[in-house]
Coordinates of C-alpha atoms and ligand atoms in Angstrom, one line a residue:
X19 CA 148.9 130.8 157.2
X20 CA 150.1 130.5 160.8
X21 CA 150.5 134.2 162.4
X22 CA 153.1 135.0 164.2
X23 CA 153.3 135.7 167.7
X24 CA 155.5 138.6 169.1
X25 CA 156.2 138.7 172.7
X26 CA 156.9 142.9 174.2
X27 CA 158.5 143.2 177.2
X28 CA 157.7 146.7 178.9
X29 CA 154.2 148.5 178.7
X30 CA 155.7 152.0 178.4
X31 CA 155.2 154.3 175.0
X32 CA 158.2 152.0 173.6
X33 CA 156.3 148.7 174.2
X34 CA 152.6 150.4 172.6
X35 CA 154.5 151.8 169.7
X36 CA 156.0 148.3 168.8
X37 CA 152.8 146.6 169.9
X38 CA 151.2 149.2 167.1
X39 CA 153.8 148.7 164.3
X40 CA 153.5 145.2 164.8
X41 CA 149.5 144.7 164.2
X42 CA 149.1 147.5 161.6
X43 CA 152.6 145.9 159.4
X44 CA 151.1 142.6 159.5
X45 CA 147.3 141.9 159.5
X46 CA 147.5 138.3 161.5
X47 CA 150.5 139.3 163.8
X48 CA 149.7 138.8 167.7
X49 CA 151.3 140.5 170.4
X50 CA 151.7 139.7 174.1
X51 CA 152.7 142.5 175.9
X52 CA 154.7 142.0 179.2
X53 CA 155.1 144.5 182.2
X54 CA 156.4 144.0 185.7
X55 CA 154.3 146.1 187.7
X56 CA 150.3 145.7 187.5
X57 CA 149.8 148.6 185.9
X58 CA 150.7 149.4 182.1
X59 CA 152.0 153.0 180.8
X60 CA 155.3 153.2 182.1
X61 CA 156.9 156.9 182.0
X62 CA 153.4 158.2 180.9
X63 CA 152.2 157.2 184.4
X64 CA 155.2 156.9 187.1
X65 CA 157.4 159.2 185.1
X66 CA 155.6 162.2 183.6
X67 CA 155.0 165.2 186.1
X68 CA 151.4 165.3 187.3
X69 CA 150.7 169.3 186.7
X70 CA 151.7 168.2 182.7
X71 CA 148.4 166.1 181.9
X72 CA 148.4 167.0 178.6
X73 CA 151.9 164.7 177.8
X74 CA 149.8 161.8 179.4
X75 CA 146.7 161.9 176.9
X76 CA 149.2 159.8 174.9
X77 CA 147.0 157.2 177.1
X78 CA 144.5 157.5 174.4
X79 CA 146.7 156.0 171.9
X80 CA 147.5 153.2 173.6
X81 CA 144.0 151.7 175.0
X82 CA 143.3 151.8 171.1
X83 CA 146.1 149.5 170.2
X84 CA 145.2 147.3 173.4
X85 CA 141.6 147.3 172.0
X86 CA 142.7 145.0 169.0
X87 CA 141.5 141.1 169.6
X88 CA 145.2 140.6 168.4
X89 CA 146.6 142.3 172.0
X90 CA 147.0 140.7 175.1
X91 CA 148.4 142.5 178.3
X92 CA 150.2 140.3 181.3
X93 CA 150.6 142.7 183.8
X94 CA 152.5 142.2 187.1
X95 CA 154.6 139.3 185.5
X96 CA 158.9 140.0 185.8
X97 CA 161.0 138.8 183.1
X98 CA 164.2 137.9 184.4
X99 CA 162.6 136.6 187.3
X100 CA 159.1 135.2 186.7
X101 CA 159.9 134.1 183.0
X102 CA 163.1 134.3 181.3
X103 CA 164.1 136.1 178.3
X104 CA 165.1 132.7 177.0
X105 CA 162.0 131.3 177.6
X106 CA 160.1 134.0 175.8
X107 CA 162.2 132.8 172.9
X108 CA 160.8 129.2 172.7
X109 CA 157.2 130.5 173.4
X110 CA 157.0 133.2 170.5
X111 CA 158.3 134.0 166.8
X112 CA 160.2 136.9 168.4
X113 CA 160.8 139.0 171.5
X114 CA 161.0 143.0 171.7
X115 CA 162.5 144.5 174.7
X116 CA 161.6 147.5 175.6
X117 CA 161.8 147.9 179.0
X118 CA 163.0 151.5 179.2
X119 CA 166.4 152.4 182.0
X120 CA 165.3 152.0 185.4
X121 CA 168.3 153.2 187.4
X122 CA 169.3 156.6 187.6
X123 CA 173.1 157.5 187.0
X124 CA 175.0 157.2 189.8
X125 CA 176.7 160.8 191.2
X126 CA 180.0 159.4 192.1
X127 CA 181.4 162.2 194.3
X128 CA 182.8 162.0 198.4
X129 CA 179.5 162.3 201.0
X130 CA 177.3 161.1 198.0
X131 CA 175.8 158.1 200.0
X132 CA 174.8 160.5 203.2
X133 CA 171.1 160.8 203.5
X134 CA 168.9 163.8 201.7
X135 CA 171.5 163.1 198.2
X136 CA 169.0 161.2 196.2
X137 CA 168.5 161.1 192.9
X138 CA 165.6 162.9 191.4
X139 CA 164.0 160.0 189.3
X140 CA 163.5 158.7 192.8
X141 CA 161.4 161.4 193.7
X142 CA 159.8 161.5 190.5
X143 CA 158.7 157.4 191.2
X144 CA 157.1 159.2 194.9
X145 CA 155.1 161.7 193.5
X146 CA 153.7 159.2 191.1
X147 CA 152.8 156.9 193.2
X148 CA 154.7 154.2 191.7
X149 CA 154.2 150.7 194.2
X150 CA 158.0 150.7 194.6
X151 CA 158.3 154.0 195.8
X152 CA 155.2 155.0 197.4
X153 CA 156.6 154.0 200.9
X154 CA 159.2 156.4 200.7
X155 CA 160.0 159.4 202.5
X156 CA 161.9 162.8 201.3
X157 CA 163.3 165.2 204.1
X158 CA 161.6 168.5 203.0
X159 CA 162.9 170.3 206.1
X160 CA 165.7 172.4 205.3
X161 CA 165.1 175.4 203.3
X162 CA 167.7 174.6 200.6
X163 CA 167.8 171.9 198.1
X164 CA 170.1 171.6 195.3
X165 CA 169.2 169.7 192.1
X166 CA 172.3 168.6 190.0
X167 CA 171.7 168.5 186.3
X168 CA 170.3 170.8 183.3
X169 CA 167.9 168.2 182.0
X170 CA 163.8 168.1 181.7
X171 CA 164.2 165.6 185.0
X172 CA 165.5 168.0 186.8
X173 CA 163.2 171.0 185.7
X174 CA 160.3 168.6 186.6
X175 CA 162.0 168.2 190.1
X176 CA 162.3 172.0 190.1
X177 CA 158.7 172.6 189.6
X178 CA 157.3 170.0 191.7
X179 CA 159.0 171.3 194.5
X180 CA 157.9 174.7 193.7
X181 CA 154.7 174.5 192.5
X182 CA 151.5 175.7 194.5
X183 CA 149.4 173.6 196.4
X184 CA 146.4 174.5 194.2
X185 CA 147.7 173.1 191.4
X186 CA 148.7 170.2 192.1
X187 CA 145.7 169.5 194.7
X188 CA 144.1 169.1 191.1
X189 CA 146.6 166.6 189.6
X190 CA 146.5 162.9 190.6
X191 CA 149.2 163.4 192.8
X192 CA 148.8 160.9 195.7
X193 CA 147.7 162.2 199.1
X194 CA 150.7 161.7 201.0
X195 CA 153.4 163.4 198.5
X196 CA 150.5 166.4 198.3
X197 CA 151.3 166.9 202.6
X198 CA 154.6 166.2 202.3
X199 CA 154.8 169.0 200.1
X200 CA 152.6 171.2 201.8
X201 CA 154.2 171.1 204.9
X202 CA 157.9 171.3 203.2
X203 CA 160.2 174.3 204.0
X204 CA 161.9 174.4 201.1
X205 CA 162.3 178.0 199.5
X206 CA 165.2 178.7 197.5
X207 CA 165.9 175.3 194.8
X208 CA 168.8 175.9 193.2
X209 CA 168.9 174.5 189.9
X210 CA 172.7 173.5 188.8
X211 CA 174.5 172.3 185.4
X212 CA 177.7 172.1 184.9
X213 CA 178.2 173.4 181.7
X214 CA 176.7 177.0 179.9
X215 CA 173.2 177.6 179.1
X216 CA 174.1 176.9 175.4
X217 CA 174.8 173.4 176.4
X218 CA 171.7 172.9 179.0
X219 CA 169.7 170.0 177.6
X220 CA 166.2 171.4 179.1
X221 CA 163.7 172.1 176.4
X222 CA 162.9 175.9 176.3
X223 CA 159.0 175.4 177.4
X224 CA 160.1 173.7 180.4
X225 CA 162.0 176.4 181.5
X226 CA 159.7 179.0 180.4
X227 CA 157.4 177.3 182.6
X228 CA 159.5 177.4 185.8
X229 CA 159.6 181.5 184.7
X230 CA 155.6 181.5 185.3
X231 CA 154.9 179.7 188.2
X232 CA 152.3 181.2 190.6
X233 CA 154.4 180.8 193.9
X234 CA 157.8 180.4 192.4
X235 CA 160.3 183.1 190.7
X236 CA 163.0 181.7 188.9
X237 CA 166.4 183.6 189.2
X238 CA 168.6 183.8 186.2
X239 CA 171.8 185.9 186.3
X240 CA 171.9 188.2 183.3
X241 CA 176.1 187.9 183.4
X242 CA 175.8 184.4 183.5
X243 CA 174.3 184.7 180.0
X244 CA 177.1 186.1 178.4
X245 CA 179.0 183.5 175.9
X246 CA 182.5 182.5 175.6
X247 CA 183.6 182.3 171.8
X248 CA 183.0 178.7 171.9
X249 CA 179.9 178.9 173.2
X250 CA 178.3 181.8 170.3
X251 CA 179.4 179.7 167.7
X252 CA 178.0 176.6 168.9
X253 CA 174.6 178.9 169.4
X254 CA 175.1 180.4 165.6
X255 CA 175.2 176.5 164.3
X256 CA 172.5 176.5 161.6
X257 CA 170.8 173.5 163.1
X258 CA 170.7 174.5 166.9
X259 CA 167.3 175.8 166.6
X260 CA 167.1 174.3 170.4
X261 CA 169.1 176.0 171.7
X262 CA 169.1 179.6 170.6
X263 CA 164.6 178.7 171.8
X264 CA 165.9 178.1 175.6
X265 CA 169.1 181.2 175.2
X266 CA 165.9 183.6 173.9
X267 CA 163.7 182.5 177.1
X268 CA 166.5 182.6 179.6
X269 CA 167.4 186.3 178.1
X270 CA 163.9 187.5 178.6
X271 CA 163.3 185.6 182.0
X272 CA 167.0 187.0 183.1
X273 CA 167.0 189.7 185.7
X274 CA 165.0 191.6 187.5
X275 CA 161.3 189.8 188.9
X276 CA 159.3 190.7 191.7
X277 CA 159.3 188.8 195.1
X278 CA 157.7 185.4 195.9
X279 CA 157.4 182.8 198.3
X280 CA 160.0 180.3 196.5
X281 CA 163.4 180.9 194.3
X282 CA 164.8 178.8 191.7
X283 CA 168.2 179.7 191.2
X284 CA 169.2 178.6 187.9
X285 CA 173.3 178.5 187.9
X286 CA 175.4 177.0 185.8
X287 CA 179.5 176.1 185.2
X288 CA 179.5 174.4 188.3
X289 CA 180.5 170.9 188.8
X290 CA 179.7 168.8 192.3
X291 CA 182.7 168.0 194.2
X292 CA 181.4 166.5 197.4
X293 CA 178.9 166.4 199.9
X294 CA 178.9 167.1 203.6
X295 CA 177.4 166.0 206.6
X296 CA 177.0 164.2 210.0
X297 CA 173.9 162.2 209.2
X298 CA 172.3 163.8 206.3
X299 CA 173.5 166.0 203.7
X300 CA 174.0 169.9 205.3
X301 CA 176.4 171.3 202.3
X302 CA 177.6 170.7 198.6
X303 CA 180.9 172.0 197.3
X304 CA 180.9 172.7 193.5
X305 CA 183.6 173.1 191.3
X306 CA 184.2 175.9 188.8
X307 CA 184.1 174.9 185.5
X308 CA 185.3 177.0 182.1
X309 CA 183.9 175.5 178.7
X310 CA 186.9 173.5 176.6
X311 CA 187.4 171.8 173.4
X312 CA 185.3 173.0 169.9
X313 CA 182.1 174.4 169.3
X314 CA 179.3 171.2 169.7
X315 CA 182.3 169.4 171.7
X316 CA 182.6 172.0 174.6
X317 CA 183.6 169.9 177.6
X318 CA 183.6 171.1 181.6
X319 CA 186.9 171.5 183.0
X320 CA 187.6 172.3 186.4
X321 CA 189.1 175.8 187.1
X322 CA 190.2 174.5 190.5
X323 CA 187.9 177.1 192.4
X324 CA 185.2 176.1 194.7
X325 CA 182.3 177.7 195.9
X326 CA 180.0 175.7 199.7
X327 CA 176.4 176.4 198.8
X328 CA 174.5 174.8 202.8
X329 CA 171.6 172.5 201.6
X330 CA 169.4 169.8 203.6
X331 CA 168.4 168.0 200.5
X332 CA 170.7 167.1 197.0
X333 CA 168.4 165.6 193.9
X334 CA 170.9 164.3 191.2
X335 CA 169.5 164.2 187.5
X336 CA 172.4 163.0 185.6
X337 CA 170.9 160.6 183.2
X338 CA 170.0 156.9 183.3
X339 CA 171.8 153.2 183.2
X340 CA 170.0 150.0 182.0
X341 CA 170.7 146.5 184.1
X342 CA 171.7 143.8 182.2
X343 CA 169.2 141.4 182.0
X344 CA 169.8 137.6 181.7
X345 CA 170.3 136.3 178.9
X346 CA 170.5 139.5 176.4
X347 CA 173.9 141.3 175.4
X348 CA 174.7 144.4 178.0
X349 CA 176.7 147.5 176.2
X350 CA 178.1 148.7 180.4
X351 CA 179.8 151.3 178.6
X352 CA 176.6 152.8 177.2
X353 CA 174.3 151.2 180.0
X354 CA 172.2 149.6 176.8
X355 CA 171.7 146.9 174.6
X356 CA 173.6 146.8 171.4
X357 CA 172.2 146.7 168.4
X358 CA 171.7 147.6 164.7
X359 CA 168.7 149.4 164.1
X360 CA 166.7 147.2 167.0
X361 CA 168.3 144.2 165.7
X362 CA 170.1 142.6 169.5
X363 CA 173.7 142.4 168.3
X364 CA 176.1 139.2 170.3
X365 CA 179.6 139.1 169.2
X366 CA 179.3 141.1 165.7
X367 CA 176.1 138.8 165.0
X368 CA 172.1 139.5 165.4
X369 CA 170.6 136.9 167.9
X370 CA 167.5 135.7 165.8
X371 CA 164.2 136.7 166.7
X372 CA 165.6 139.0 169.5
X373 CA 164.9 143.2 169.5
X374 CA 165.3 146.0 171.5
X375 CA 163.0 149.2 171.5
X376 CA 163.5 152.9 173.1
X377 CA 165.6 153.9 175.9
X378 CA 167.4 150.4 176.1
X379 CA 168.0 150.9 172.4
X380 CA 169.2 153.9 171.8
X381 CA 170.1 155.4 175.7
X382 CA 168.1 157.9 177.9
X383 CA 166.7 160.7 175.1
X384 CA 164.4 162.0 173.5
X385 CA 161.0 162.6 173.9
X386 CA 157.8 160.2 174.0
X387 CA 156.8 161.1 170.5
X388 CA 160.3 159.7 169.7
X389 CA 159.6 156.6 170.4
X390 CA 157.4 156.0 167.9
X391 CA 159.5 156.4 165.0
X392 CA 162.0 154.2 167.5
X393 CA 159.5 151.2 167.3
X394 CA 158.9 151.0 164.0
X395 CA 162.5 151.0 162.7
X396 CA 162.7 147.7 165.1
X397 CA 159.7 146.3 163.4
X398 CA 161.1 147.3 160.3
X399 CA 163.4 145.2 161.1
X400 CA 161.6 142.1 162.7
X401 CA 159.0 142.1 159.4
X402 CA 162.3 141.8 157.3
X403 CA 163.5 138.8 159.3
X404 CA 159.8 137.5 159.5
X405 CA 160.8 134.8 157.0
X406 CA 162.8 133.4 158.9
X407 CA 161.4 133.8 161.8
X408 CA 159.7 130.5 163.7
X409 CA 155.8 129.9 164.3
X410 CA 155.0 129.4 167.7
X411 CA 151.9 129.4 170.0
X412 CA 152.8 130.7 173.0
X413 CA 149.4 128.4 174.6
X414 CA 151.4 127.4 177.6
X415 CA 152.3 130.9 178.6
X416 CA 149.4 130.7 181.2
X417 CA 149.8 127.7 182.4
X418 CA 153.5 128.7 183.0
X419 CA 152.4 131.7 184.9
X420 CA 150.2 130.2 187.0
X421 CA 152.5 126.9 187.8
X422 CA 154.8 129.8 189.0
X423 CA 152.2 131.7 191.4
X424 CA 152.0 134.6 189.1
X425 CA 148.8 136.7 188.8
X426 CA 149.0 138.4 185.4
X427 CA 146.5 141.4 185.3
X428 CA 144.9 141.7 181.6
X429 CA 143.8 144.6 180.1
X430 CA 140.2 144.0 181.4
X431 CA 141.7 143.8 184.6
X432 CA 143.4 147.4 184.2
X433 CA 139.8 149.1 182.6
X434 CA 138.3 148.1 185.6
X435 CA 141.2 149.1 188.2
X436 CA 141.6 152.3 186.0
X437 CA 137.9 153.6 186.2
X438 CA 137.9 152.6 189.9
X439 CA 141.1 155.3 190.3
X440 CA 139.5 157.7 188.1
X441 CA 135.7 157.0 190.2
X442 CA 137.8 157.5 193.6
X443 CA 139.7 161.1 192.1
X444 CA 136.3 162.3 191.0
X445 CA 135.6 162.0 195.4
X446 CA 138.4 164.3 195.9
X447 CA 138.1 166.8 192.8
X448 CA 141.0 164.5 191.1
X449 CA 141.6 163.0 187.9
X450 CA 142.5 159.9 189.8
X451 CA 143.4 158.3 192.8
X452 CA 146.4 155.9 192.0
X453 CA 146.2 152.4 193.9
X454 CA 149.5 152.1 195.6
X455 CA 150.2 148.3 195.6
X456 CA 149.0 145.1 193.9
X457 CA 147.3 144.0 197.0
X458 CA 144.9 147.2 196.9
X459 CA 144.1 146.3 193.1
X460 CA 143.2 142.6 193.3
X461 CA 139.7 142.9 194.4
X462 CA 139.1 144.3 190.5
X463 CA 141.0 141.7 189.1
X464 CA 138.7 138.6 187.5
Ligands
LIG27 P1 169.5 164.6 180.2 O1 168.6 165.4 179.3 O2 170.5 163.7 179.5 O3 170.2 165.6 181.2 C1 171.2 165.1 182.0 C2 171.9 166.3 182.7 O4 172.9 165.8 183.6 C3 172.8 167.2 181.7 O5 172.7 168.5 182.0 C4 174.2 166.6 181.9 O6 175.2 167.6 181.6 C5 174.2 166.4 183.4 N1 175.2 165.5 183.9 C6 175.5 164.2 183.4 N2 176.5 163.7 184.1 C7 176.9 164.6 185.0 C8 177.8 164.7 186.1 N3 178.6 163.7 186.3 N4 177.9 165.8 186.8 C9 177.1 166.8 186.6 N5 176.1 166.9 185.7 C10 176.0 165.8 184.9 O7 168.7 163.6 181.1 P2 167.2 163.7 181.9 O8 166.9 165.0 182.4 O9 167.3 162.5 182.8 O10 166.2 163.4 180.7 C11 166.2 162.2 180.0 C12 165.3 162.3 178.8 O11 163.9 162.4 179.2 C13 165.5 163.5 178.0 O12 165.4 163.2 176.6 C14 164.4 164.5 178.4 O13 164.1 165.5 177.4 C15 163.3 163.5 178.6 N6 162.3 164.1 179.5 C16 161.4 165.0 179.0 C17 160.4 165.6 179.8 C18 159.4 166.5 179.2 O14 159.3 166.6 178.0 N7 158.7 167.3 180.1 C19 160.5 165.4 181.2 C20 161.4 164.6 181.7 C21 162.3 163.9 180.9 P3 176.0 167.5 180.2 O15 175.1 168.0 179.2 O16 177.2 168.3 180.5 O17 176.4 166.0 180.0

């Protein structure tokens, strides 16, 4: 029996999860799993905050399914530019794409262009180290920034910029983003949603963690706790366990708490109206917001009062949009791919052999550990249509690269790159030192 041959586009949890579905559901399948940049993990490594290690031992996991003689990673290789989705078709039974939402949601508002308004992702990508971001600078001069949004993003952005340098001197944060943050000015973050803290989407750890920081106290205004209607029966909704977790932390963290170098001011009700500035962001004007509509539906509407909060820096963390990407079906409306259950849907009708996986699936939620259950309902659904499915030997893959200059990095590429970053951390009393670019990682590539 000829095995079939699965192609994965994006190395983030998404990708591994499918990649894992895939060779456990069927004991000949093959998998070749794609990514653009050299480096495989996604999220788990340019995403996930550096002082949260613990959400990156997911790692683990995935070196065992790349271990399998079934798995082959091509790293650095773009589809939709180097090879095209429709190319991937005619080289393997089926394609999965899982290559996550890249681009942040865009904070359409006047002055939202000026310098210092940047979205938090962004500065996420920095901290990382991620290749595409690593050059970048962030103004950390002013002594106000503003983050826009009541998500995990924007608690991570939160932290970051408040955390102490002995912490996160111990992380694998690069070198230049540990100065940068050293020398920043920043002391009082103010952390804004515009909707009630029964409606912030934060998980209650996260904010419990910005409650406990060693340099950091996190102000929460006990009136600012006190629920419309709308808002208590929303919170008494049998199922909301969520949110009556993060109302219990923000009720004991509310109040009084003793001086320290850094405030996060956690405020909410307030929409962003515009930005001001010569050359660089210097104020934000909010709107005031009341909560309308019914309980699990409440909407912000504007009240028509403002409220000038001065600020040298803005982060927006207002969700993600996917790209289209040539070749597959675009959803603009939901900034995904549509589908049925990770079947790629075109005009009412699945395009055979074509899935999606993850963020591109089902939009930007959920945690890692969702994403596995995520990957195998696509399989699921690919072992279904396996039947019908074509074999195919994707032998000329290589060739194909290398005819187009590409230099794929295996996984034997990435063991050796990854115990060089973890050989060069150990130097500095760090789990790693990231490389910053594909040119500092091909002297380990074979
Ligand atoms: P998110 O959870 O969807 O939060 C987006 C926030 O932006 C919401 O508060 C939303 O308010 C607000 N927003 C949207 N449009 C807005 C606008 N035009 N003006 C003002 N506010 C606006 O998104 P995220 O923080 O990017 O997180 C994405 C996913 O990654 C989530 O599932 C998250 O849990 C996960 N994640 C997890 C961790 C972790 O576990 N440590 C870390 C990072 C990310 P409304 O609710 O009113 O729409």
């Amino acid at each position: 029996m000829s095995a079939m041959h699965v192609a994965i586009v994006g190395a983030g949890p998404s990708g591994f999860y499918a990649a894992q579905a895939l060779l456990a559901h069927d004991q000949h399948a093959r998998v070749d799993l794609f990514e653009k940049l050299p480096a495989p993990f996604g999220l788990v490594r340019y995403g996930v905050a550096p002082d949260h290690p613990k959400i990156r031992s997911v790692i683990r996991i995935f070196n065992r399914i790349a271990s399998s003689d079934r798995f082959v990673y091509r790293g650095n290789v773009t589809i939709g530019r180097d090879v095209s989705v429709d190319e991937l078709r005619t080289h393997y039974s089926a394609v999965i794409l899982a290559c996550g939402l890249e681009e942040p949601a865009p904070l359409d508002i006047p002055g939202a262009a000026l310098p210092g308004c940047v979205p938090a992702a962004d500065f996420a990508r920095w901290y990382n180290g991620h290749p595409d971001f690593a050059h970048r600078t962030f103004t950390l001069d002013s002594t106000t920034a503003v983050i826009i949004g009541h998500g995990n993003v924007a608690v991570d952005a939160a932290r970051i910029l408040a955390q102490s340098d002995h912490t996160l001197r111990k992380t694998d944060m690069p070198d230049y983003a540990l100065n940068a943050l050293r020398a920043s000015r920043i002391r009082d973050i103010f952390l804004i949603g515009r909707r009630g803290p029964v409606q912030a989407r934060f998980a209650s750890q996260e904010i419990a963690e910005l409650g406990n920081l060693p340099d950091a106290r996190l102000l929460i205004r006990p009136e600012d706790l006190i629920l419309d209607e709308a808002s208590q029966a929303e919170l008494d909704a049998p199922d909301n366990h969520a949110a009556r977790r993060t109302m219990d932390v923000l009720q004991a963290l509310s109040g009084f708490s003793s001086a320290r170098p850094k405030n996060i001011h956690l405020r909410f009700l307030l929409s962003p109206a515009a930005l001001y500035g010569n050359d660089r962001v210097e104020s934000i004007r909010f709107e005031r917001n009341r909560l309308t509509g019914a309980p699990g539906h409440l909407i912000a509407t504007g009240t028509g009062e403002f409220v000038d909060l001065d600020c040298g820096l803005v982060f927006t963390s207002i969700g993600h949009r996917g790209k289209p990407l040539p070749g597959v079906p675009f959803e603009p409306a939901r900034g995904i791919v549509p589908n049925d259950k990770g079947r790629v849907i075109d005009n009412g009708e699945a395009v055979p052999g074509l899935y999606v996986s993850g963020w591109m699936k089902r939009g930007p939620t959920g945690l890692i550990g969702n994403d596995k259950a995520d990957s195998f309902e696509t399989v699921t659904c690919l072992m279904e249509d396996a039947p019908s499915l074509p074999t195919r030997n994707p032998r000329g893959m290589a060739e194909l690269l290398h005819s187009r200059h590409v230099e794929p990095v295996s996984y034997s590429d990435w063991r050796r790159i990854d115990e060089e970053e973890i050989r060069r951390g150990e130097m500095h009393g760090k789990p790693r030192e990231k490389f910053l670019s594909f040119d500092a990682i091909r002297p380990f590539m074979q």
